CSV table of C-alpha atoms in Angstrom, one decimal:
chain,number,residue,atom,x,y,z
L,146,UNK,CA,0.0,0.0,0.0
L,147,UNK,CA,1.6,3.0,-1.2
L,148,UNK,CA,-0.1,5.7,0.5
L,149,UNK,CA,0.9,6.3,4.0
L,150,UNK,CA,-1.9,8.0,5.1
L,151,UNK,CA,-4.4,5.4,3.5
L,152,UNK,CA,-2.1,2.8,5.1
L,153,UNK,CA,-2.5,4.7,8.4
L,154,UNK,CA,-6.2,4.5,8.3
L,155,UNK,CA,-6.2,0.8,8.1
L,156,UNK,CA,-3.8,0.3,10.9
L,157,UNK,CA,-6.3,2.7,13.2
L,158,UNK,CA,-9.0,0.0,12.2
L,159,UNK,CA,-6.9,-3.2,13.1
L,160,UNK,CA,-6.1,-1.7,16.1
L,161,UNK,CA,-9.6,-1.1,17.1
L,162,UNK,CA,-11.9,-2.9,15.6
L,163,UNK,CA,-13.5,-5.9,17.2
L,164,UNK,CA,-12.4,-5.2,20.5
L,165,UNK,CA,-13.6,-4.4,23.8
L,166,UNK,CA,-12.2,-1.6,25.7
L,167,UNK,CA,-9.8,-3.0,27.9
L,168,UNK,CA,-8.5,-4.9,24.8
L,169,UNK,CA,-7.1,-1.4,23.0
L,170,UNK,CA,-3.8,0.6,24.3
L,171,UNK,CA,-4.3,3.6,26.5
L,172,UNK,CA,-3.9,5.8,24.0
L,173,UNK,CA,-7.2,4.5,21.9
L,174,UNK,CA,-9.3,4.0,25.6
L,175,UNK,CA,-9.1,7.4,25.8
L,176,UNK,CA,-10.0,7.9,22.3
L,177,UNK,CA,-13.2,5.8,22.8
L,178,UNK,CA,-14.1,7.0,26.3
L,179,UNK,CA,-14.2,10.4,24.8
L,180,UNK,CA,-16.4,9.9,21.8
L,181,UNK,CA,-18.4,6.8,23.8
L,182,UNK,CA,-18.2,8.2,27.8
L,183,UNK,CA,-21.3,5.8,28.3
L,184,UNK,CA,-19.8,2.5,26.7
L,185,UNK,CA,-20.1,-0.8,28.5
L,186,UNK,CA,-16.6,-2.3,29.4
L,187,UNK,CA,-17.6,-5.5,27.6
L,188,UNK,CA,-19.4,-3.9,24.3
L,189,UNK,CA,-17.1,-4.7,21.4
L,190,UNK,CA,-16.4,-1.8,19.4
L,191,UNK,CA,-16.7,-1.9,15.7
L,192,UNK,CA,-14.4,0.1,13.5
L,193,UNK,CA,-14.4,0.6,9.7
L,194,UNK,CA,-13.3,2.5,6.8
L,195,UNK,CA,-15.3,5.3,5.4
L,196,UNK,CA,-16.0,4.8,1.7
L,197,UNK,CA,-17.4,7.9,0.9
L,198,UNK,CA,-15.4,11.3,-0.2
L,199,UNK,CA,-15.8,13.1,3.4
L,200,UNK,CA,-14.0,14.3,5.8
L,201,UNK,CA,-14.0,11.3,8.0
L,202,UNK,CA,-11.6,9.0,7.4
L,203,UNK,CA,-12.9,6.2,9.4
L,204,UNK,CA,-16.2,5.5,11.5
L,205,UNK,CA,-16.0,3.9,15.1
L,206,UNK,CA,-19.6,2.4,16.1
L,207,UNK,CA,-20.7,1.3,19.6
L,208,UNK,CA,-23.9,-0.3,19.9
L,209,UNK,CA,-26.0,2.2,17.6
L,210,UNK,CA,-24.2,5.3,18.3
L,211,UNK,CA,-22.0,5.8,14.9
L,212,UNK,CA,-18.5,8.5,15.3
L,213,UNK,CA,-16.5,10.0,12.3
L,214,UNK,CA,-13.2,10.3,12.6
L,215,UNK,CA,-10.7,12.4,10.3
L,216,UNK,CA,-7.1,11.5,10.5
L,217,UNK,CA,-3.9,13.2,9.7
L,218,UNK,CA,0.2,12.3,10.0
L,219,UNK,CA,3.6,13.4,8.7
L,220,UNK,CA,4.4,17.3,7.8
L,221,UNK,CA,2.5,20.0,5.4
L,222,UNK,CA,-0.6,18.3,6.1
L,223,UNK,CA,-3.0,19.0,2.9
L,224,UNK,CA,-6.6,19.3,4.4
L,225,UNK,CA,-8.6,19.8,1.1
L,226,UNK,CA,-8.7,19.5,-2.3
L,227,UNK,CA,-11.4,20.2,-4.9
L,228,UNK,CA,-11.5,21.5,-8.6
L,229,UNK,CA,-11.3,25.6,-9.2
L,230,UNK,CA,-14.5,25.8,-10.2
L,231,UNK,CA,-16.6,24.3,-7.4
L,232,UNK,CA,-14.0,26.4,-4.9
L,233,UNK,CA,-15.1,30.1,-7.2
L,234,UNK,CA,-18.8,29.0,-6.9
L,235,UNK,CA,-18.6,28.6,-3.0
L,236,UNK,CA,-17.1,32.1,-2.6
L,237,UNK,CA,-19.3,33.6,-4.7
L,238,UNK,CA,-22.2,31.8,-2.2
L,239,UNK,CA,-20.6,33.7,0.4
L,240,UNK,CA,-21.0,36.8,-1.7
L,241,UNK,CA,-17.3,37.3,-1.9
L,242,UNK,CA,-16.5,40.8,-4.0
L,243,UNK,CA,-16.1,39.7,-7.3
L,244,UNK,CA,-12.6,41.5,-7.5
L,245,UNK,CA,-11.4,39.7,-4.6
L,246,UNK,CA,-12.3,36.5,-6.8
L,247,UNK,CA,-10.8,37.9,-9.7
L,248,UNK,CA,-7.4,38.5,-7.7
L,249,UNK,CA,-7.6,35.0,-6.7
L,250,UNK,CA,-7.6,33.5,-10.1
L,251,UNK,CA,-4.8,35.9,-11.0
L,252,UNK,CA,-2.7,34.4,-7.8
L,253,UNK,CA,-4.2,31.2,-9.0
L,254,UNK,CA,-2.9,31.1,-12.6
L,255,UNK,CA,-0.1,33.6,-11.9
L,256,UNK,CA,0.3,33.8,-15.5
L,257,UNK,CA,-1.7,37.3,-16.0
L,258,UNK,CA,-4.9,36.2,-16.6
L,259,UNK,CA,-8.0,34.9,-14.9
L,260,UNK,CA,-8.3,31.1,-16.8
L,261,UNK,CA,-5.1,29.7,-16.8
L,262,UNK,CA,-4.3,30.8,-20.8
L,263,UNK,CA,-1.4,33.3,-20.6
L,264,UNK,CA,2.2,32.0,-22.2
L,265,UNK,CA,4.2,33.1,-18.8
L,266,UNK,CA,3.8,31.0,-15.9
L,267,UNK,CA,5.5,32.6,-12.2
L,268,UNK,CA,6.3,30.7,-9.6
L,269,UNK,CA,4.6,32.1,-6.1
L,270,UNK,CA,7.6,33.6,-5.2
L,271,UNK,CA,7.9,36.0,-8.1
L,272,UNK,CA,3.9,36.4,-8.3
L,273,UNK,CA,4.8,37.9,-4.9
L,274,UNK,CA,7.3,40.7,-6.1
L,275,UNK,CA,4.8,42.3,-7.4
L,276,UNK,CA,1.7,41.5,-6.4
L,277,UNK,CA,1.6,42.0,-2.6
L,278,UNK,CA,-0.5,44.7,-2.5
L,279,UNK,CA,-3.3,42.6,-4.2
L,280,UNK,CA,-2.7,39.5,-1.9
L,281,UNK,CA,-3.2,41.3,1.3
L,282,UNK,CA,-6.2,42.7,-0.3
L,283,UNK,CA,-7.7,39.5,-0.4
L,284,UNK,CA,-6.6,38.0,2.6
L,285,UNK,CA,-8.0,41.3,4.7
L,286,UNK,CA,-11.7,39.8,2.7
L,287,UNK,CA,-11.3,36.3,3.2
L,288,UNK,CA,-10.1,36.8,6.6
L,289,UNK,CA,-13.5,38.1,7.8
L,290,UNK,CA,-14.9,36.2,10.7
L,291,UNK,CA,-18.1,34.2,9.2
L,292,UNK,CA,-16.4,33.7,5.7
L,293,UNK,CA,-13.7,31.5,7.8
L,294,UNK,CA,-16.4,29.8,10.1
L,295,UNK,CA,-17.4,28.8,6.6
L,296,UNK,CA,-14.2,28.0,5.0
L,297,UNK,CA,-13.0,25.5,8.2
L,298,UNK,CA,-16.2,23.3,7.8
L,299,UNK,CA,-15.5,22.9,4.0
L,300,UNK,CA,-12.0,22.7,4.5
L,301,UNK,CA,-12.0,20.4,7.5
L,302,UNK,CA,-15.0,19.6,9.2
L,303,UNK,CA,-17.7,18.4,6.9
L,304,UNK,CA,-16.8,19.0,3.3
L,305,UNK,CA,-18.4,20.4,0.0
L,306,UNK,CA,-21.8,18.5,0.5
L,307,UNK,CA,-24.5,18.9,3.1
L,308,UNK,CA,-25.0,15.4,3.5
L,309,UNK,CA,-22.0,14.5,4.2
L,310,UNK,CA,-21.1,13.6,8.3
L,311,UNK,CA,-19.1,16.2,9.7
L,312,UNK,CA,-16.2,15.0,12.1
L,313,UNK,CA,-16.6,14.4,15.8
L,314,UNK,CA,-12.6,14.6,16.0
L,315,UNK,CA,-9.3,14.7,14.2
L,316,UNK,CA,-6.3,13.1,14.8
L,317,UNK,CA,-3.2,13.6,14.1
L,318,UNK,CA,-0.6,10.3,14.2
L,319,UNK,CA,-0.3,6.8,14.2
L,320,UNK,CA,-2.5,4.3,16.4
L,321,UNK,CA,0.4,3.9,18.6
L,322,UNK,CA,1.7,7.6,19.1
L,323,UNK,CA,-1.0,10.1,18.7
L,324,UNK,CA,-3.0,13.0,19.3
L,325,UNK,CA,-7.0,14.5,18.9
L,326,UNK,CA,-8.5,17.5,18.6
L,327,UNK,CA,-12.5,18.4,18.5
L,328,UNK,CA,-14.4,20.5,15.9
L,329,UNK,CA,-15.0,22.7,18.4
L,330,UNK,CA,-11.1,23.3,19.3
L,331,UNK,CA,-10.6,23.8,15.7
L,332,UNK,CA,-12.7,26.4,14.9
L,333,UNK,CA,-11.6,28.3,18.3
L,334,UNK,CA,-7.9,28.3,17.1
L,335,UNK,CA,-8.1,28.5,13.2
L,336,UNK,CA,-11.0,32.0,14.6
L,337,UNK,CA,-8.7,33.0,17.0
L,338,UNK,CA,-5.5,33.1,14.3
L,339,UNK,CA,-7.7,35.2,11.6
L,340,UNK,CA,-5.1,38.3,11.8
L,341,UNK,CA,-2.1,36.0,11.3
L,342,UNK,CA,0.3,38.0,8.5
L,343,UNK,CA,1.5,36.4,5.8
L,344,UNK,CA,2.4,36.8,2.1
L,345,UNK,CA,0.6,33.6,0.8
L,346,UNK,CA,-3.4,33.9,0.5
L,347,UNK,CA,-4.7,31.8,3.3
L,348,UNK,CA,-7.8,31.8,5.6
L,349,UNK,CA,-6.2,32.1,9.2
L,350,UNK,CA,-3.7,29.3,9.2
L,351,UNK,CA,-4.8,27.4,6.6
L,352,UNK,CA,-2.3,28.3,3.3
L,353,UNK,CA,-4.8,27.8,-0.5
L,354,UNK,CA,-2.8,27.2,-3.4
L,355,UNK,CA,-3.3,25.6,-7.0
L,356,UNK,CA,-2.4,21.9,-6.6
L,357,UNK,CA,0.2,22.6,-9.0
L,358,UNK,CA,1.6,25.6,-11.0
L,359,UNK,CA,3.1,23.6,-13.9
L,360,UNK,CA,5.9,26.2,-14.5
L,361,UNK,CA,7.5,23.3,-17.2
L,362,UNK,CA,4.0,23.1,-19.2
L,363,UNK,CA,4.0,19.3,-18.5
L,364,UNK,CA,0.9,18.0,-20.4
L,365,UNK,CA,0.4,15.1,-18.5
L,366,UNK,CA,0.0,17.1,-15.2
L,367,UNK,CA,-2.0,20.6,-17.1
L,368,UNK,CA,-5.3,19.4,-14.9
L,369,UNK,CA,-3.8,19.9,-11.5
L,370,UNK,CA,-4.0,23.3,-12.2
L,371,UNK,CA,-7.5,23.3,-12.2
L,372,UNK,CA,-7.7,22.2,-9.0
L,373,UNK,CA,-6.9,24.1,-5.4
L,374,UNK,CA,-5.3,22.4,-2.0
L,375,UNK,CA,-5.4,23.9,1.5
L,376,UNK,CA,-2.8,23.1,3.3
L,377,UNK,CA,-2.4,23.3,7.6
L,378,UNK,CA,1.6,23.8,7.5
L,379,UNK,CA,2.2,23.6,11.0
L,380,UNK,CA,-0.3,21.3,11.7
L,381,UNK,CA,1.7,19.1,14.6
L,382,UNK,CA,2.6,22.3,16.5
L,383,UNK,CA,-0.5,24.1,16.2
L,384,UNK,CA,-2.2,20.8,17.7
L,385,UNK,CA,-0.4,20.6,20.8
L,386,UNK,CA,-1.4,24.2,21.2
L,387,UNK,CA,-4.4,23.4,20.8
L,388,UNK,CA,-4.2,20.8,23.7
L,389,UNK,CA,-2.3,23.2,26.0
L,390,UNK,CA,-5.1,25.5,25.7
L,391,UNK,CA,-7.6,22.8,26.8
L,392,UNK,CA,-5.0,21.6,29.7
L,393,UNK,CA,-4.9,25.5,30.9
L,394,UNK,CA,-8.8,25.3,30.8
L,395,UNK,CA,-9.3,22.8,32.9
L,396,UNK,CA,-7.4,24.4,35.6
């Protein structure tokens, strides 16, 4: 199995699945206690991967009581991923100024014009030289406090589609080393990092970019940049933030 992550999953579910609760490692009790507090010592606990394009990963059932679970590991951890064009509609749903969108196209394509057809490609870094002015434009926009309460459930918490579960926690690790976070922790830090500076457009500490600029007009790889990526760079860090902030609250 050549995907880590994927490979990751499926150790999560071996490690838990079919067991009872005294049967898992510390680490996963506490898992389990949190997302089942009332679970019967000898209730087996069933554990399965999610077959559907969410955000959850994997679903952890105990009795009739069903838990999504997103999961995370190594460094520059992409969150999302979705094709250009679904991305534009959803900011225009949030009624997004249509030159802030425009800007983001150009930052997109970085090659002068707004679909991806000029004959100069830039990497980010010279985009940049000249164009800071515009990117700080549109971060000051996208920055606004119920666009990003928007942008972290897309991005993280339940996905492009209403139907889909949301996530009751994420983790970040393997089934013998790791750590978990709620929705509710995440939108409190990703909110409380809104006036973050950088030169990048991002919403708080989540970093957008094309999923690839193509500077070497590869035909075999022209799609990818019609498609975005978020990306949570310091994802490891900000997490055990995260859980020193819930230590210091409980104090």
């Amino acid at each position: 199995m050549k995907n880590k992550g994927l490979q990751n999953e499926y150790w999560f579910i071996n490690a838990i699945n079919n067991k009872k609760l005294n049967e898992l490692s510390f680490l996963l009790q506490d898992l389990i206690l949190f997302l089942f507090p009332n679970i019967d010592q000898n209730q087996k606990i069933v554990c399965y991967k999610n077959i559907y394009y969410e955000k959850a990963d994997i679903c952890i059932k105990v009795g009739n009581i069903t838990k999504y679970v997103g999961i995370k590991m190594g460094i520059r951890n992409s969150v999302h991923g979705e094709k250009l064009i679904t991305f534009i509609k959803f900011l225009y749903e949030l009624n997004i100024d249509k030159n802030v969108i425009n800007e983001i196209l150009k930052y997109h394509y970085a090659d002068g014009t707004l679909d991806g057809t000029g004959k100069n490609r830039m990497s980010i870094a010279e985009y940049k030289l000249t164009n800071l002015k515009n990117i700080y434009f549109v971060n000051k926009e996208l920055n606004n406090l119920n666009i990003l309460k928007s942008a972290i459930n897309r991005f993280i918490i339940q996905g492009t589609q209403k139907e889909f579960h949301p996530i009751d926690v994420l983790i970040y690790g393997t089934p013998g080393d790791f750590l978990f976070i709620t929705c509710d922790e995440i939108y409190k830090y990703i909110l409380g990092k809104r006036n973050i500076e950088s030169s990048a457009i991002h919403f708080s500490c989540l970093s957008y970019q094309p999923q690839a600029r193509v500077l070497n007009f590869d035909k075999s790889k022209e799609y990818m940049r019609d498609y975005i990526q978020i990306k949570w760079y310091n994802f490891e860090d900000n997490v055990i933030e995260i859980l020193n902030q819930r230590a210091i609250s409980k104090n």
